[in-house]
Amino acid sequence: MRIVLVGPPGAGKGTQAAYLAKNLAIPHVSTGDLFRANISQGTPLGVKAKSYMDAGNLVPDEVTIGMAEDRISQPDAEGGFLLDGFPRNLKQAEALDGYLKDKGITLDAVLDLEVPEDEVVKRIAGRRICRSDSSHVFHVEYKKPAREGVCDVCGGELYQRDDDREDTVRKRLEVYHTETEPIIDYYKAQDLVVTIPALGEVEEVTRRAMAALGRDE
Ligand code: ADP
Ligand code: AMP
């Protein structure tokens, strides 16, 4: 299956993607995680992306679209993929459509995770991620690691993302409303959007998403 996850920062896209990708046996492709891996490796792409990310802005399309397309061109994504955080504006959505069309493939669904803004703010404020792999995500209240400050998955150090601080979060939410939300209508016109109420236990949200995909667990 080829799936796009959308929703505001903190909606739980990465958290759900980890479970959905496992259940559906497809790779989880997060452009945010790809940028963070480039930053920690000190690559030129990472150096370029960092200033935009720290300011809560989108990284320019010229950089982002190529990186996302490279990733979904890898052999492990041949049978499908779960995109998390891409596309994030209309230009990226159109570029993805062009890429898929060239390959003669289509998206199966766009899952829109719906969470009230006050909950998103609480989720982001308590989010802690692993320094070794930013797809390992915890929360100080909702998903506590067994040992404080230590990743349950790999033992890495947990920390708060620089862009999860309050002033940057406000900017990121604004960018979501102005730049990313329009892609929901774009995909509605293609009849691909399924809205998933994303309040409640992580497992319950996963069940809703799997049911929406016609894959009851
Ligand atoms: P996104 O990828 O959309 O930015 P994350 O998956 O990183 O969001 O989730 C943001 C924070 O909220 C994380 O700390 C995560 O542990 C927590 N979280 C995710 N889903 C839920 C949920 N259903 N209930 C409570 N907390 C959640
Ligand atoms: P995320 O991990 O999805 O919350 O993304 C963190 C940051 O990475 C965003 O605030 C952007 O600065 C950048 N980013 C991630 N995905 C994209 C994208 N598709 N387009 C532009 N910037 C992105």
GROMACS .gro file of C-alpha atoms and ligand atoms in nm:
model
  267
    1MET     CA    1   0.000   0.000   0.000
    2ARG     CA    2   0.107   0.358  -0.061
    3ILE     CA    3  -0.015   0.585   0.213
    4VAL     CA    4   0.032   0.949   0.313
    5LEU     CA    5  -0.016   1.058   0.674
    6VAL     CA    6  -0.112   1.419   0.737
    7GLY     CA    7  -0.195   1.613   1.050
    8PRO     CA    8  -0.051   1.897   1.253
    9PRO     CA    9   0.286   1.866   1.424
   10GLY     CA   10   0.234   1.652   1.734
   11ALA     CA   11  -0.077   1.476   1.598
   12GLY     CA   12   0.093   1.139   1.639
   13LYS     CA   13   0.198   1.075   1.278
   14GLY     CA   14   0.538   0.928   1.367
   15THR     CA   15   0.390   0.723   1.651
   16GLN     CA   16   0.115   0.578   1.430
   17ALA     CA   17   0.351   0.533   1.136
   18ALA     CA   18   0.574   0.304   1.340
   19TYR     CA   19   0.284   0.066   1.411
   20LEU     CA   20   0.115   0.094   1.073
   21ALA     CA   21   0.440   0.038   0.883
   22LYS     CA   22   0.504  -0.274   1.089
   23ASN     CA   23   0.150  -0.409   1.046
   24LEU     CA   24   0.149  -0.338   0.673
   25ALA     CA   25   0.514  -0.445   0.617
   26ILE     CA   26   0.607  -0.124   0.435
   27PRO     CA   27   0.880   0.129   0.519
   28HIS     CA   28   0.802   0.437   0.727
   29VAL     CA   29   0.939   0.737   0.541
   30SER     CA   30   0.956   1.051   0.753
   31THR     CA   31   1.118   1.354   0.589
   32GLY     CA   32   1.167   1.506   0.936
   33ASP     CA   33   1.362   1.195   1.046
   34LEU     CA   34   1.565   1.204   0.723
   35PHE     CA   35   1.656   1.569   0.787
   36ARG     CA   36   1.747   1.497   1.151
   37ALA     CA   37   1.969   1.203   1.045
   38ASN     CA   38   2.144   1.434   0.796
   39ILE     CA   39   2.190   1.696   1.067
   40SER     CA   40   2.344   1.450   1.311
   41GLN     CA   41   2.577   1.321   1.038
   42GLY     CA   42   2.673   1.678   0.946
   43THR     CA   43   2.595   1.636   0.574
   44PRO     CA   44   2.559   1.944   0.348
   45LEU     CA   45   2.186   1.866   0.322
   46GLY     CA   46   2.161   1.862   0.702
   47VAL     CA   47   2.349   2.191   0.733
   48LYS     CA   48   2.110   2.350   0.482
   49ALA     CA   49   1.795   2.209   0.646
   50LYS     CA   50   1.883   2.300   1.006
   51SER     CA   51   1.825   2.674   0.994
   52TYR     CA   52   1.480   2.630   0.839
   53MET     CA   53   1.383   2.362   1.089
   54ASP     CA   54   1.504   2.562   1.390
   55ALA     CA   55   1.293   2.855   1.274
   56GLY     CA   56   0.984   2.634   1.231
   57ASN     CA   57   0.977   2.689   0.856
   58LEU     CA   58   0.959   2.436   0.576
   59VAL     CA   59   1.287   2.332   0.419
   60PRO     CA   60   1.285   2.450   0.055
   61ASP     CA   61   1.112   2.225  -0.197
   62GLU     CA   62   1.426   2.191  -0.416
   63VAL     CA   63   1.594   2.005  -0.131
   64THR     CA   64   1.295   1.821   0.012
   65ILE     CA   65   1.133   1.679  -0.300
   66GLY     CA   66   1.456   1.520  -0.427
   67MET     CA   67   1.530   1.370  -0.087
   68ALA     CA   68   1.179   1.221  -0.053
   69GLU     CA   69   1.179   1.082  -0.407
   70ASP     CA   70   1.524   0.927  -0.358
   71ARG     CA   71   1.398   0.752  -0.048
   72ILE     CA   72   1.082   0.609  -0.205
   73SER     CA   73   1.287   0.493  -0.506
   74GLN     CA   74   1.481   0.251  -0.283
   75PRO     CA   75   1.410  -0.121  -0.334
   76ASP     CA   76   1.242  -0.161   0.006
   77ALA     CA   77   0.972   0.088  -0.100
   78GLU     CA   78   0.887  -0.090  -0.424
   79GLY     CA   79   0.588  -0.267  -0.273
   80GLY     CA   80   0.462   0.040  -0.088
   81PHE     CA   81   0.549   0.306   0.166
   82LEU     CA   82   0.403   0.515   0.443
   83LEU     CA   83   0.489   0.883   0.403
   84ASP     CA   84   0.496   1.088   0.723
   85GLY     CA   85   0.550   1.465   0.691
   86PHE     CA   86   0.566   1.463   0.312
   87PRO     CA   87   0.408   1.619   0.112
   88ARG     CA   88   0.374   1.933   0.321
   89ASN     CA   89   0.256   2.186   0.059
   90LEU     CA   90   0.081   2.183  -0.279
   91LYS     CA   91   0.404   2.197  -0.478
   92GLN     CA   92   0.528   1.882  -0.304
   93ALA     CA   93   0.191   1.707  -0.352
   94GLU     CA   94   0.202   1.786  -0.724
   95ALA     CA   95   0.564   1.669  -0.748
   96LEU     CA   96   0.472   1.342  -0.576
   97ASP     CA   97   0.180   1.292  -0.816
   98GLY     CA   98   0.417   1.347  -1.111
   99TYR     CA   99   0.665   1.097  -0.968
  100LEU     CA  100   0.394   0.834  -0.911
  101LYS     CA  101   0.245   0.891  -1.256
  102ASP     CA  102   0.586   0.838  -1.420
  103LYS     CA  103   0.614   0.507  -1.239
  104GLY     CA  104   0.255   0.410  -1.323
  105ILE     CA  105   0.154   0.381  -0.957
  106THR     CA  106  -0.101   0.556  -0.736
  107LEU     CA  107  -0.163   0.636  -0.370
  108ASP     CA  108  -0.412   0.416  -0.187
  109ALA     CA  109  -0.508   0.657   0.092
  110VAL     CA  110  -0.431   0.980   0.271
  111LEU     CA  111  -0.494   0.946   0.644
  112ASP     CA  112  -0.569   1.278   0.810
  113LEU     CA  113  -0.504   1.257   1.186
  114GLU     CA  114  -0.743   1.494   1.357
  115VAL     CA  115  -0.647   1.624   1.701
  116PRO     CA  116  -0.762   1.944   1.877
  117GLU     CA  117  -0.492   2.210   1.897
  118ASP     CA  118  -0.471   2.215   2.279
  119GLU     CA  119  -0.393   1.840   2.278
  120VAL     CA  120  -0.130   1.884   2.006
  121VAL     CA  121   0.040   2.148   2.218
  122LYS     CA  122   0.048   1.911   2.519
  123ARG     CA  123   0.183   1.626   2.306
  124ILE     CA  124   0.462   1.841   2.164
  125ALA     CA  125   0.556   1.996   2.499
  126GLY     CA  126   0.619   1.651   2.649
  127ARG     CA  127   0.774   1.484   2.344
  128ARG     CA  128   1.123   1.341   2.390
  129ILE     CA  129   1.310   1.171   2.108
  130CYS     CA  130   1.620   0.954   2.084
  131ARG     CA  131   1.948   1.108   1.981
  132SER     CA  132   2.051   0.792   1.793
  133ASP     CA  133   1.727   0.757   1.594
  134SER     CA  134   1.461   1.028   1.592
  135SER     CA  135   1.189   0.777   1.500
  136HIS     CA  136   1.210   0.648   1.861
  137VAL     CA  137   0.953   0.878   2.020
  138PHE     CA  138   0.846   0.909   2.386
  139HIS     CA  139   0.639   1.143   2.602
  140VAL     CA  140   0.706   1.252   2.959
  141GLU     CA  141   0.347   1.164   3.061
  142TYR     CA  142   0.183   0.961   2.784
  143LYS     CA  143   0.468   0.731   2.685
  144LYS     CA  144   0.728   0.722   2.958
  145PRO     CA  145   1.046   0.527   2.890
  146ALA     CA  146   1.129   0.255   3.143
  147ARG     CA  147   1.434   0.458   3.256
  148GLU     CA  148   1.405   0.835   3.255
  149GLY     CA  149   1.604   0.994   2.973
  150VAL     CA  150   1.694   0.660   2.811
  151CYS     CA  151   1.546   0.516   2.491
  152ASP     CA  152   1.365   0.183   2.547
  153VAL     CA  153   1.445   0.073   2.192
  154CYS     CA  154   1.819   0.130   2.166
  155GLY     CA  155   1.945   0.283   2.491
  156GLY     CA  156   2.014   0.621   2.326
  157GLU     CA  157   1.982   0.951   2.511
  158LEU     CA  158   1.637   1.113   2.505
  159TYR     CA  159   1.612   1.487   2.448
  160GLN     CA  160   1.365   1.759   2.355
  161ARG     CA  161   1.380   1.872   1.992
  162ASP     CA  162   1.492   2.235   1.957
  163ASP     CA  163   1.189   2.301   1.737
  164ASP     CA  164   0.954   2.164   2.006
  165ARG     CA  165   1.007   2.475   2.220
  166GLU     CA  166   0.701   2.692   2.259
  167ASP     CA  167   0.778   2.983   2.024
  168THR     CA  168   0.883   2.753   1.738
  169VAL     CA  169   0.577   2.534   1.789
  170ARG     CA  170   0.350   2.835   1.737
  171LYS     CA  171   0.527   2.904   1.407
  172ARG     CA  172   0.505   2.540   1.298
  173LEU     CA  173   0.130   2.530   1.365
  174GLU     CA  174   0.086   2.847   1.160
  175VAL     CA  175   0.289   2.695   0.874
  176TYR     CA  176   0.074   2.381   0.898
  177HIS     CA  177  -0.248   2.582   0.859
  178THR     CA  178  -0.128   2.800   0.572
  179GLU     CA  179   0.092   2.561   0.374
  180THR     CA  180   0.002   2.202   0.459
  181GLU     CA  181  -0.375   2.205   0.520
  182PRO     CA  182  -0.449   2.292   0.155
  183ILE     CA  183  -0.315   1.950   0.050
  184ILE     CA  184  -0.610   1.790   0.231
  185ASP     CA  185  -0.853   1.950  -0.016
  186TYR     CA  186  -0.617   1.861  -0.300
  187TYR     CA  187  -0.636   1.493  -0.201
  188LYS     CA  188  -1.009   1.515  -0.123
  189ALA     CA  189  -1.057   1.604  -0.488
  190GLN     CA  190  -0.888   1.269  -0.564
  191ASP     CA  191  -1.117   1.096  -0.314
  192LEU     CA  192  -0.820   0.969  -0.111
  193VAL     CA  193  -0.875   1.130   0.230
  194VAL     CA  194  -0.991   0.938   0.535
  195THR     CA  195  -1.018   1.140   0.855
  196ILE     CA  196  -0.901   0.952   1.163
  197PRO     CA  197  -1.001   1.093   1.504
  198ALA     CA  198  -0.664   1.074   1.677
  199LEU     CA  199  -0.754   1.148   2.040
  200GLY     CA  200  -0.732   0.850   2.273
  201GLU     CA  201  -0.491   0.564   2.332
  202VAL     CA  202  -0.222   0.506   2.070
  203GLU     CA  203  -0.346   0.147   2.014
  204GLU     CA  204  -0.704   0.266   1.963
  205VAL     CA  205  -0.594   0.522   1.702
  206THR     CA  206  -0.394   0.247   1.523
  207ARG     CA  207  -0.708   0.028   1.520
  208ARG     CA  208  -0.909   0.313   1.364
  209ALA     CA  209  -0.644   0.369   1.099
  210MET     CA  210  -0.617  -0.002   1.014
  211ALA     CA  211  -0.996  -0.026   0.990
  212ALA     CA  212  -1.001   0.278   0.761
  213LEU     CA  213  -0.752   0.098   0.536
  214GLY     CA  214  -0.976  -0.209   0.531
  215ARG     CA  215  -0.717  -0.402   0.731
  216ASP     CA  216  -0.880  -0.494   1.059
  217GLU     CA  217  -0.615  -0.634   1.292
  218ADP     P1  218   0.402   1.387   1.490
  218ADP     O1  219   0.489   1.284   1.420
  218ADP     O2  220   0.266   1.401   1.426
  218ADP     O3  221   0.469   1.520   1.506
  218ADP     P2  222   0.447   1.219   1.728
  218ADP     O4  223   0.412   1.083   1.680
  218ADP     O5  224   0.592   1.251   1.745
  218ADP     O6  225   0.374   1.332   1.637
  218ADP     O7  226   0.370   1.243   1.865
  218ADP     C1  227   0.386   1.362   1.940
  218ADP     C2  228   0.393   1.327   2.089
  218ADP     O8  229   0.267   1.281   2.132
  218ADP     C3  230   0.495   1.218   2.122
  218ADP     O9  231   0.560   1.250   2.242
  218ADP     C4  232   0.408   1.091   2.139
  218ADP    O10  233   0.464   1.000   2.232
  218ADP     C5  234   0.276   1.148   2.188
  218ADP     N1  235   0.159   1.075   2.138
  218ADP     C6  236   0.139   1.022   2.013
  218ADP     N2  237   0.019   0.965   2.003
  218ADP     C7  238  -0.042   0.982   2.124
  218ADP     C8  239  -0.170   0.945   2.178
  218ADP     N3  240  -0.261   0.879   2.106
  218ADP     N4  241  -0.197   0.980   2.305
  218ADP     C9  242  -0.105   1.049   2.378
  218ADP     N5  243   0.015   1.085   2.335
  218ADP    C10  244   0.048   1.053   2.210
  219AMP     P1  245   0.868   1.674   1.153
  219AMP     O1  246   0.968   1.579   1.207
  219AMP     O2  247   0.777   1.611   1.049
  219AMP     O3  248   0.791   1.746   1.260
  219AMP     O4  249   0.950   1.784   1.072
  219AMP     C1  250   1.041   1.869   1.138
  219AMP     C2  251   1.082   1.983   1.045
  219AMP     O5  252   1.151   1.929   0.931
  219AMP     C3  253   0.969   2.067   0.989
  219AMP     O6  254   0.926   2.168   1.078
  219AMP     C4  255   1.037   2.125   0.863
  219AMP     O7  256   1.126   2.228   0.896
  219AMP     C5  257   1.121   2.007   0.815
  219AMP     N1  258   1.043   1.921   0.722
  219AMP     C6  259   1.003   1.793   0.740
  219AMP     N2  260   0.935   1.749   0.632
  219AMP     C7  261   0.930   1.852   0.544
  219AMP     C8  262   0.872   1.871   0.416
  219AMP     N3  263   0.802   1.774   0.356
  219AMP     N4  264   0.890   1.992   0.356
  219AMP     C9  265   0.960   2.089   0.413
  219AMP     N5  266   1.015   2.079   0.535
  219AMP    C10  267   1.001   1.963   0.601
   0.00000   0.00000   0.00000
